[in-house]
Amino acid sequence: MLEAFNAVLNRDLRLAMRRRGDWVNPLVFFVIVISLFPLGVGPDTELLRQIAPGIIWVASLLATLLASETLFRADFDDGSLEQLVLSSQPLSVLVLAKVLAHWLITGLPLLFLSPLVAVVLQLQGRSIPALMASLLLGTLTLSLVAAIGAALTVGLRKGGVLLALLVLPLFIPVLIFGSSSVLAVEGGFPVQAHLSMLGALFLLSLALAPLAIAASLRIIYE
Amino acid sequence: MFQWFHRLASLKNFYRLAEIITPWLAVLCAILLAVGLYRGLVVAPTDYEQGESYRIIYVHVPSAWMSMFVYMVIAFCSAIYLVWNMKLADIVAQASAPMGAAFTFLALATGSLWGKPMWGTWWEWDARLTSELILLFLYIGYMALRGAFENSAAGAKAAAILALVGVVNIPIIHYSVEWWNTLHQPASITKFDTPSIHISMLIPLLMMALGFKLFYLVNMFSRTRSMILEREASTSWVRNRAQENNL
């Protein structure tokens, strides 16, 4: 089972390295969305600092959503997804490997980019660790939840907007606790409670999402 | 027990059962709504703080309750459909979804109307209103996903999984929104702190709540019946029914 997990993980990572657009585009999207806000609300430093956690988190939500559309698409098109469903290994473990690979190439770079955008949006230096910690737990959860939506819509020709409709409402708790953990540090409050909640959400989605993803993928091939 | 369950699950038997009890439920529903509205809008005393405008509670609260209740029905039916592949459960879920969305919309609209005299604004990012708004999004997503599938059996399964994912998320969303709300909102704003409600106001409210529930049942039964006819159009019992009624 662990071997199968590693095999899927390695395969997906290798494929991603060769198809650069898949993971570079959501990152560029993330940066562009964030730079739109100062242009929209004006370059007022104080205002930007206040809304920065929300902006960064909403941009991460949208970037994750955008990236998750490609999660099963190529495998569905070339038939390898069907082979995964038919394989003798538990499907939920295999999809967990796929989600992890996907997070490593689309979620993790967001984490490394976040100090940069935090500086651009005038956040204080001491909130950057909290921002990164919340993004680490939060984007993992988002990837797992988004994968459910991606699995439900992969068989459809026009899945894109529908995916957003299904998944964005489910992102709301992560958004709330993610941005409030940064706001807490900005306001000089302890951040532990917010991060604990994000951790709880991550563990819950880690336990349940693979089952839902596997069930959704099985429907396609019934 | 299981035999009874099995018999009810047969679409033909359910159709006949729904046909018999729907008129009775409809009459009961009409009486409850009429008496409840009369007692709520005319007999119940004016509120000390909110004046007459509190009377919107007789529509707002029942529809908010129903919006949650219908989602639970959908999730319950979805679980039954996924486990036992029972067609009736899927039809009930499908018939309920637009009604649940309608109740949610009604709760939002009346909440907004109530907000104007209470908060002085049409929309306040109050925890309960925000949760209702997200619930509306969940309903819309559920219906959109089902509609997007050309193969209706696959669409039904996908929608059922989404309903179960949603039902796990509803309490999380609800409490996180509540938390968010207390974090960001200054406490000075008027809050509906489940105040103790006088019995003369409570009884019409409960009558309205029951009336709404029956209204849902009546409509759900009739929607379910037409969906059963649609799906079973090629079976002999539907043809016989059509001939009996000279259709």
mmCIF file of N, CA and C in Angstrom, chain B residues 84-182:
data_model
loop_
_atom_site.group_PDB
_atom_site.id
_atom_site.type_symbol
_atom_site.label_atom_id
_atom_site.label_comp_id
_atom_site.label_asym_id
_atom_site.label_seq_id
_atom_site.Cartn_x
_atom_site.Cartn_y
_atom_site.Cartn_z
ATOM 1 N N TRP B 84 -28.288 1.820 0.088
ATOM 2 C CA TRP B 84 -29.201 0.775 -0.384
ATOM 3 C C TRP B 84 -29.636 0.974 -1.826
ATOM 4 N N ASN B 85 -29.141 2.023 -2.469
ATOM 5 C CA ASN B 85 -29.506 2.287 -3.855
ATOM 6 C C ASN B 85 -31.026 2.370 -4.036
ATOM 7 N N MET B 86 -31.683 3.000 -3.078
ATOM 8 C CA MET B 86 -33.145 3.059 -3.094
ATOM 9 C C MET B 86 -33.583 4.267 -3.921
ATOM 10 N N LYS B 87 -34.266 3.976 -5.022
ATOM 11 C CA LYS B 87 -34.620 5.049 -5.962
ATOM 12 C C LYS B 87 -35.491 6.120 -5.321
ATOM 13 N N LEU B 88 -36.420 5.657 -4.449
ATOM 14 C CA LEU B 88 -37.352 6.612 -3.840
ATOM 15 C C LEU B 88 -36.600 7.693 -3.067
ATOM 16 N N ALA B 89 -35.548 7.283 -2.342
ATOM 17 C CA ALA B 89 -34.804 8.255 -1.542
ATOM 18 C C ALA B 89 -34.197 9.326 -2.441
ATOM 19 N N ASP B 90 -33.688 8.891 -3.598
ATOM 20 C CA ASP B 90 -33.109 9.868 -4.515
ATOM 21 C C ASP B 90 -34.169 10.819 -5.036
ATOM 22 N N ILE B 91 -35.360 10.278 -5.340
ATOM 23 C CA ILE B 91 -36.416 11.148 -5.869
ATOM 24 C C ILE B 91 -36.836 12.164 -4.814
ATOM 25 N N VAL B 92 -36.951 11.704 -3.558
ATOM 26 C CA VAL B 92 -37.338 12.639 -2.485
ATOM 27 C C VAL B 92 -36.285 13.739 -2.342
ATOM 28 N N ALA B 93 -35.003 13.345 -2.401
ATOM 29 C CA ALA B 93 -33.942 14.351 -2.290
ATOM 30 C C ALA B 93 -34.033 15.344 -3.434
ATOM 31 N N GLN B 94 -34.247 14.810 -4.629
ATOM 32 C CA GLN B 94 -34.314 15.691 -5.797
ATOM 33 C C GLN B 94 -35.516 16.635 -5.700
ATOM 34 N N ALA B 95 -36.644 16.095 -5.225
ATOM 35 C CA ALA B 95 -37.843 16.921 -5.120
ATOM 36 C C ALA B 95 -37.697 17.974 -4.032
ATOM 37 N N SER B 96 -36.903 17.660 -3.009
ATOM 38 C CA SER B 96 -36.799 18.577 -1.866
ATOM 39 C C SER B 96 -35.864 19.751 -2.127
ATOM 40 N N ALA B 97 -34.834 19.530 -2.958
ATOM 41 C CA ALA B 97 -33.779 20.544 -3.083
ATOM 42 C C ALA B 97 -34.290 21.942 -3.467
ATOM 43 N N PRO B 98 -35.105 22.074 -4.535
ATOM 44 C CA PRO B 98 -35.556 23.437 -4.855
ATOM 45 C C PRO B 98 -36.399 24.047 -3.745
ATOM 46 N N MET B 99 -37.154 23.194 -3.034
ATOM 47 C CA MET B 99 -37.983 23.735 -1.946
ATOM 48 C C MET B 99 -37.102 24.234 -0.809
ATOM 49 N N GLY B 100 -36.053 23.462 -0.486
ATOM 50 C CA GLY B 100 -35.137 23.905 0.562
ATOM 51 C C GLY B 100 -34.487 25.221 0.185
ATOM 52 N N ALA B 101 -34.077 25.322 -1.096
ATOM 53 C CA ALA B 101 -33.467 26.573 -1.546
ATOM 54 C C ALA B 101 -34.463 27.719 -1.425
ATOM 55 N N ALA B 102 -35.742 27.426 -1.738
ATOM 56 C CA ALA B 102 -36.761 28.476 -1.653
ATOM 57 C C ALA B 102 -36.959 28.924 -0.201
ATOM 58 N N PHE B 103 -36.990 27.964 0.723
ATOM 59 C CA PHE B 103 -37.120 28.318 2.149
ATOM 60 C C PHE B 103 -35.923 29.157 2.596
ATOM 61 N N THR B 104 -34.731 28.767 2.139
ATOM 62 C CA THR B 104 -33.535 29.515 2.526
ATOM 63 C C THR B 104 -33.613 30.940 2.000
ATOM 64 N N PHE B 105 -34.056 31.058 0.752
ATOM 65 C CA PHE B 105 -34.169 32.395 0.172
ATOM 66 C C PHE B 105 -35.196 33.224 0.945
ATOM 67 N N LEU B 106 -36.306 32.576 1.298
ATOM 68 C CA LEU B 106 -37.348 33.279 2.051
ATOM 69 C C LEU B 106 -36.800 33.754 3.399
ATOM 70 N N ALA B 107 -36.031 32.872 4.061
ATOM 71 C CA ALA B 107 -35.456 33.258 5.352
ATOM 72 C C ALA B 107 -34.513 34.444 5.188
ATOM 73 N N LEU B 108 -33.734 34.437 4.096
ATOM 74 C CA LEU B 108 -32.810 35.545 3.851
ATOM 75 C C LEU B 108 -33.556 36.834 3.558
ATOM 76 N N ALA B 109 -34.579 36.724 2.698
ATOM 77 C CA ALA B 109 -35.317 37.929 2.311
ATOM 78 C C ALA B 109 -36.040 38.527 3.519
ATOM 79 N N THR B 110 -36.710 37.668 4.306
ATOM 80 C CA THR B 110 -37.422 38.216 5.461
ATOM 81 C C THR B 110 -36.434 38.720 6.518
ATOM 82 N N GLY B 111 -35.279 38.050 6.623
ATOM 83 C CA GLY B 111 -34.266 38.523 7.566
ATOM 84 C C GLY B 111 -33.769 39.902 7.189
ATOM 85 N N SER B 112 -33.602 40.096 5.885
ATOM 86 C CA SER B 112 -33.150 41.401 5.408
ATOM 87 C C SER B 112 -34.222 42.468 5.652
ATOM 88 N N LEU B 113 -35.486 42.102 5.399
ATOM 89 C CA LEU B 113 -36.586 43.051 5.637
ATOM 90 C C LEU B 113 -36.697 43.399 7.119
ATOM 91 N N TRP B 114 -36.453 42.405 7.943
ATOM 92 C CA TRP B 114 -36.511 42.612 9.388
ATOM 93 C C TRP B 114 -35.324 43.466 9.831
ATOM 94 N N GLY B 115 -34.201 43.298 9.142
ATOM 95 C CA GLY B 115 -33.005 44.044 9.508
ATOM 96 C C GLY B 115 -33.175 45.547 9.346
ATOM 97 N N LYS B 116 -33.982 45.946 8.365
ATOM 98 C CA LYS B 116 -34.127 47.386 8.103
ATOM 99 C C LYS B 116 -34.643 48.142 9.327
ATOM 100 N N PRO B 117 -35.780 47.728 9.922
ATOM 101 C CA PRO B 117 -36.201 48.457 11.127
ATOM 102 C C PRO B 117 -35.330 48.174 12.362
ATOM 103 N N MET B 118 -34.726 46.983 12.435
ATOM 104 C CA MET B 118 -33.988 46.623 13.648
ATOM 105 C C MET B 118 -32.577 47.186 13.650
ATOM 106 N N TRP B 119 -31.853 46.973 12.544
ATOM 107 C CA TRP B 119 -30.449 47.373 12.494
ATOM 108 C C TRP B 119 -30.258 48.674 11.724
ATOM 109 N N GLY B 120 -31.329 49.095 11.014
ATOM 110 C CA GLY B 120 -31.208 50.287 10.189
ATOM 111 C C GLY B 120 -30.507 50.035 8.871
ATOM 112 N N THR B 121 -30.346 48.767 8.506
ATOM 113 C CA THR B 121 -29.718 48.465 7.227
ATOM 114 C C THR B 121 -30.350 47.200 6.658
ATOM 115 N N TRP B 122 -30.332 47.104 5.331
ATOM 116 C CA TRP B 122 -30.965 45.948 4.690
ATOM 117 C C TRP B 122 -30.154 44.680 4.915
ATOM 118 N N TRP B 123 -28.859 44.848 5.051
ATOM 119 C CA TRP B 123 -28.054 43.642 5.231
ATOM 120 C C TRP B 123 -27.025 43.874 6.311
ATOM 121 N N GLU B 124 -27.022 42.988 7.282
ATOM 122 C CA GLU B 124 -26.034 43.050 8.342
ATOM 123 C C GLU B 124 -25.301 41.729 8.301
ATOM 124 N N TRP B 125 -23.961 41.760 8.464
ATOM 125 C CA TRP B 125 -23.227 40.480 8.429
ATOM 126 C C TRP B 125 -23.362 39.785 9.771
ATOM 127 N N ASP B 126 -24.620 39.488 10.070
ATOM 128 C CA ASP B 126 -24.957 38.782 11.292
ATOM 129 C C ASP B 126 -24.668 37.296 11.089
ATOM 130 N N ALA B 127 -24.280 36.609 12.167
ATOM 131 C CA ALA B 127 -23.833 35.218 12.023
ATOM 132 C C ALA B 127 -24.908 34.338 11.398
ATOM 133 N N ARG B 128 -26.152 34.506 11.848
ATOM 134 C CA ARG B 128 -27.191 33.599 11.356
ATOM 135 C C ARG B 128 -27.538 33.885 9.910
ATOM 136 N N LEU B 129 -27.626 35.188 9.559
ATOM 137 C CA LEU B 129 -27.927 35.525 8.159
ATOM 138 C C LEU B 129 -26.817 35.020 7.250
ATOM 139 N N THR B 130 -25.564 35.180 7.691
ATOM 140 C CA THR B 130 -24.441 34.727 6.874
ATOM 141 C C THR B 130 -24.485 33.217 6.689
ATOM 142 N N SER B 131 -24.800 32.482 7.769
ATOM 143 C CA SER B 131 -24.904 31.023 7.637
ATOM 144 C C SER B 131 -25.990 30.638 6.648
ATOM 145 N N GLU B 132 -27.116 31.362 6.712
ATOM 146 C CA GLU B 132 -28.200 31.074 5.775
ATOM 147 C C GLU B 132 -27.746 31.311 4.339
ATOM 148 N N LEU B 133 -26.989 32.391 4.152
ATOM 149 C CA LEU B 133 -26.504 32.707 2.804
ATOM 150 C C LEU B 133 -25.629 31.577 2.282
ATOM 151 N N ILE B 134 -24.747 31.057 3.160
ATOM 152 C CA ILE B 134 -23.864 29.966 2.733
ATOM 153 C C ILE B 134 -24.681 28.713 2.455
ATOM 154 N N LEU B 135 -25.719 28.499 3.270
ATOM 155 C CA LEU B 135 -26.595 27.351 3.032
ATOM 156 C C LEU B 135 -27.247 27.451 1.655
ATOM 157 N N LEU B 136 -27.631 28.678 1.289
ATOM 158 C CA LEU B 136 -28.219 28.877 -0.053
ATOM 159 C C LEU B 136 -27.209 28.491 -1.133
ATOM 160 N N PHE B 137 -25.949 28.867 -0.929
ATOM 161 C CA PHE B 137 -24.904 28.482 -1.891
ATOM 162 C C PHE B 137 -24.802 26.965 -1.994
ATOM 163 N N LEU B 138 -24.891 26.291 -0.838
ATOM 164 C CA LEU B 138 -24.789 24.825 -0.855
ATOM 165 C C LEU B 138 -25.945 24.206 -1.644
ATOM 166 N N TYR B 139 -27.163 24.744 -1.425
ATOM 167 C CA TYR B 139 -28.313 24.249 -2.186
ATOM 168 C C TYR B 139 -28.109 24.455 -3.678
ATOM 169 N N ILE B 140 -27.631 25.654 -4.040
ATOM 170 C CA ILE B 140 -27.454 25.956 -5.464
ATOM 171 C C ILE B 140 -26.415 25.020 -6.065
ATOM 172 N N GLY B 141 -25.328 24.770 -5.324
ATOM 173 C CA GLY B 141 -24.305 23.858 -5.815
ATOM 174 C C GLY B 141 -24.858 22.456 -6.010
ATOM 175 N N TYR B 142 -25.678 22.013 -5.043
ATOM 176 C CA TYR B 142 -26.283 20.678 -5.128
ATOM 177 C C TYR B 142 -27.135 20.543 -6.388
ATOM 178 N N MET B 143 -27.976 21.544 -6.623
ATOM 179 C CA MET B 143 -28.867 21.457 -7.783
ATOM 180 C C MET B 143 -28.082 21.585 -9.083
ATOM 181 N N ALA B 144 -27.048 22.449 -9.062
ATOM 182 C CA ALA B 144 -26.256 22.655 -10.276
ATOM 183 C C ALA B 144 -25.503 21.384 -10.639
ATOM 184 N N LEU B 145 -24.960 20.710 -9.625
ATOM 185 C CA LEU B 145 -24.200 19.486 -9.903
ATOM 186 C C LEU B 145 -25.108 18.420 -10.492
ATOM 187 N N ARG B 146 -26.283 18.261 -9.904
ATOM 188 C CA ARG B 146 -27.206 17.253 -10.412
ATOM 189 C C ARG B 146 -27.618 17.571 -11.850
ATOM 190 N N GLY B 147 -27.852 18.858 -12.095
ATOM 191 C CA GLY B 147 -28.302 19.251 -13.426
ATOM 192 C C GLY B 147 -27.224 19.109 -14.482
ATOM 193 N N ALA B 148 -25.956 19.141 -14.058
ATOM 194 C CA ALA B 148 -24.873 19.167 -15.042
ATOM 195 C C ALA B 148 -24.628 17.797 -15.672
ATOM 196 N N PHE B 149 -25.123 16.743 -15.024
ATOM 197 C CA PHE B 149 -24.861 15.395 -15.559
ATOM 198 C C PHE B 149 -25.892 15.038 -16.625
ATOM 199 N N GLU B 150 -25.406 14.475 -17.734
ATOM 200 C CA GLU B 150 -26.351 14.003 -18.754
ATOM 201 C C GLU B 150 -26.932 12.660 -18.339
ATOM 202 N N ASN B 151 -26.093 11.840 -17.723
ATOM 203 C CA ASN B 151 -26.543 10.550 -17.212
ATOM 204 C C ASN B 151 -27.134 10.775 -15.822
ATOM 205 N N SER B 152 -28.464 10.618 -15.705
ATOM 206 C CA SER B 152 -29.102 11.072 -14.467
ATOM 207 C C SER B 152 -28.723 10.194 -13.272
ATOM 208 N N ALA B 153 -28.386 8.901 -13.511
ATOM 209 C CA ALA B 153 -28.004 8.052 -12.376
ATOM 210 C C ALA B 153 -26.679 8.524 -11.786
ATOM 211 N N ALA B 154 -25.706 8.854 -12.662
ATOM 212 C CA ALA B 154 -24.418 9.361 -12.170
ATOM 213 C C ALA B 154 -24.621 10.695 -11.460
ATOM 214 N N GLY B 155 -25.489 11.540 -12.015
ATOM 215 C CA GLY B 155 -25.769 12.836 -11.394
ATOM 216 C C GLY B 155 -26.361 12.669 -10.012
ATOM 217 N N ALA B 156 -27.248 11.669 -9.881
ATOM 218 C CA ALA B 156 -27.880 11.437 -8.582
ATOM 219 C C ALA B 156 -26.838 11.008 -7.548
ATOM 220 N N LYS B 157 -25.933 10.114 -7.954
ATOM 221 C CA LYS B 157 -24.897 9.646 -7.022
ATOM 222 C C LYS B 157 -23.967 10.800 -6.625
ATOM 223 N N ALA B 158 -23.541 11.574 -7.628
ATOM 224 C CA ALA B 158 -22.631 12.686 -7.348
ATOM 225 C C ALA B 158 -23.292 13.688 -6.403
ATOM 226 N N ALA B 159 -24.568 14.003 -6.684
ATOM 227 C CA ALA B 159 -25.275 14.957 -5.834
ATOM 228 C C ALA B 159 -25.402 14.411 -4.416
ATOM 229 N N ALA B 160 -25.610 13.084 -4.301
ATOM 230 C CA ALA B 160 -25.749 12.492 -2.970
ATOM 231 C C ALA B 160 -24.450 12.636 -2.181
ATOM 232 N N ILE B 161 -23.318 12.390 -2.854
ATOM 233 C CA ILE B 161 -22.032 12.554 -2.158
ATOM 234 C C ILE B 161 -21.849 14.006 -1.733
ATOM 235 N N LEU B 162 -22.197 14.923 -2.629
ATOM 236 C CA LEU B 162 -22.047 16.336 -2.286
ATOM 237 C C LEU B 162 -22.920 16.710 -1.087
ATOM 238 N N ALA B 163 -24.131 16.151 -1.039
ATOM 239 C CA ALA B 163 -25.026 16.456 0.084
ATOM 240 C C ALA B 163 -24.406 15.976 1.393
ATOM 241 N N LEU B 164 -23.766 14.799 1.353
ATOM 242 C CA LEU B 164 -23.145 14.286 2.580
ATOM 243 C C LEU B 164 -21.934 15.129 2.972
ATOM 244 N N VAL B 165 -21.136 15.532 1.974
ATOM 245 C CA VAL B 165 -20.011 16.427 2.275
ATOM 246 C C VAL B 165 -20.545 17.722 2.888
ATOM 247 N N GLY B 166 -21.638 18.213 2.325
ATOM 248 C CA GLY B 166 -22.225 19.447 2.828
ATOM 249 C C GLY B 166 -22.721 19.302 4.254
ATOM 250 N N VAL B 167 -23.312 18.157 4.568
ATOM 251 C CA VAL B 167 -23.903 18.026 5.897
ATOM 252 C C VAL B 167 -22.806 17.909 6.963
ATOM 253 N N VAL B 168 -21.653 17.377 6.587
ATOM 254 C CA VAL B 168 -20.533 17.381 7.531
ATOM 255 C C VAL B 168 -20.052 18.818 7.743
ATOM 256 N N ASN B 169 -20.123 19.599 6.677
ATOM 257 C CA ASN B 169 -19.580 20.948 6.749
ATOM 258 C C ASN B 169 -20.505 21.967 7.397
ATOM 259 N N ILE B 170 -21.812 21.702 7.352
ATOM 260 C CA ILE B 170 -22.759 22.715 7.858
ATOM 261 C C ILE B 170 -22.460 23.139 9.296
ATOM 262 N N PRO B 171 -22.304 22.191 10.245
ATOM 263 C CA PRO B 171 -21.993 22.668 11.608
ATOM 264 C C PRO B 171 -20.659 23.403 11.687
ATOM 265 N N ILE B 172 -19.661 22.946 10.919
ATOM 266 C CA ILE B 172 -18.359 23.627 10.945
ATOM 267 C C ILE B 172 -18.513 25.050 10.434
ATOM 268 N N ILE B 173 -19.214 25.191 9.309
ATOM 269 C CA ILE B 173 -19.415 26.523 8.747
ATOM 270 C C ILE B 173 -20.173 27.389 9.749
ATOM 271 N N HIS B 174 -21.232 26.804 10.323
ATOM 272 C CA HIS B 174 -22.073 27.576 11.233
ATOM 273 C C HIS B 174 -21.260 28.126 12.411
ATOM 274 N N TYR B 175 -20.474 27.238 13.038
ATOM 275 C CA TYR B 175 -19.752 27.703 14.223
ATOM 276 C C TYR B 175 -18.587 28.608 13.861
ATOM 277 N N SER B 176 -17.958 28.367 12.709
ATOM 278 C CA SER B 176 -16.864 29.267 12.355
ATOM 279 C C SER B 176 -17.396 30.653 12.023
ATOM 280 N N VAL B 177 -18.579 30.691 11.369
ATOM 281 C CA VAL B 177 -19.168 31.999 11.076
ATOM 282 C C VAL B 177 -19.537 32.717 12.369
ATOM 283 N N GLU B 178 -20.068 31.958 13.321
ATOM 284 C CA GLU B 178 -20.434 32.564 14.597
ATOM 285 C C GLU B 178 -19.190 33.141 15.287
ATOM 286 N N TRP B 179 -18.129 32.388 15.236
ATOM 287 C CA TRP B 179 -16.865 32.803 15.838
ATOM 288 C C TRP B 179 -16.329 34.056 15.165
ATOM 289 N N TRP B 180 -16.358 34.029 13.834
ATOM 290 C CA TRP B 180 -15.921 35.161 13.034
ATOM 291 C C TRP B 180 -16.725 36.403 13.400
ATOM 292 N N ASN B 181 -18.022 36.177 13.605
ATOM 293 C CA ASN B 181 -18.917 37.286 13.882
ATOM 294 C C ASN B 181 -18.616 37.931 15.229
ATOM 295 N N THR B 182 -18.403 37.113 16.245
ATOM 296 C CA THR B 182 -18.116 37.682 17.566
ATOM 297 C C THR B 182 -16.742 38.332 17.582
#
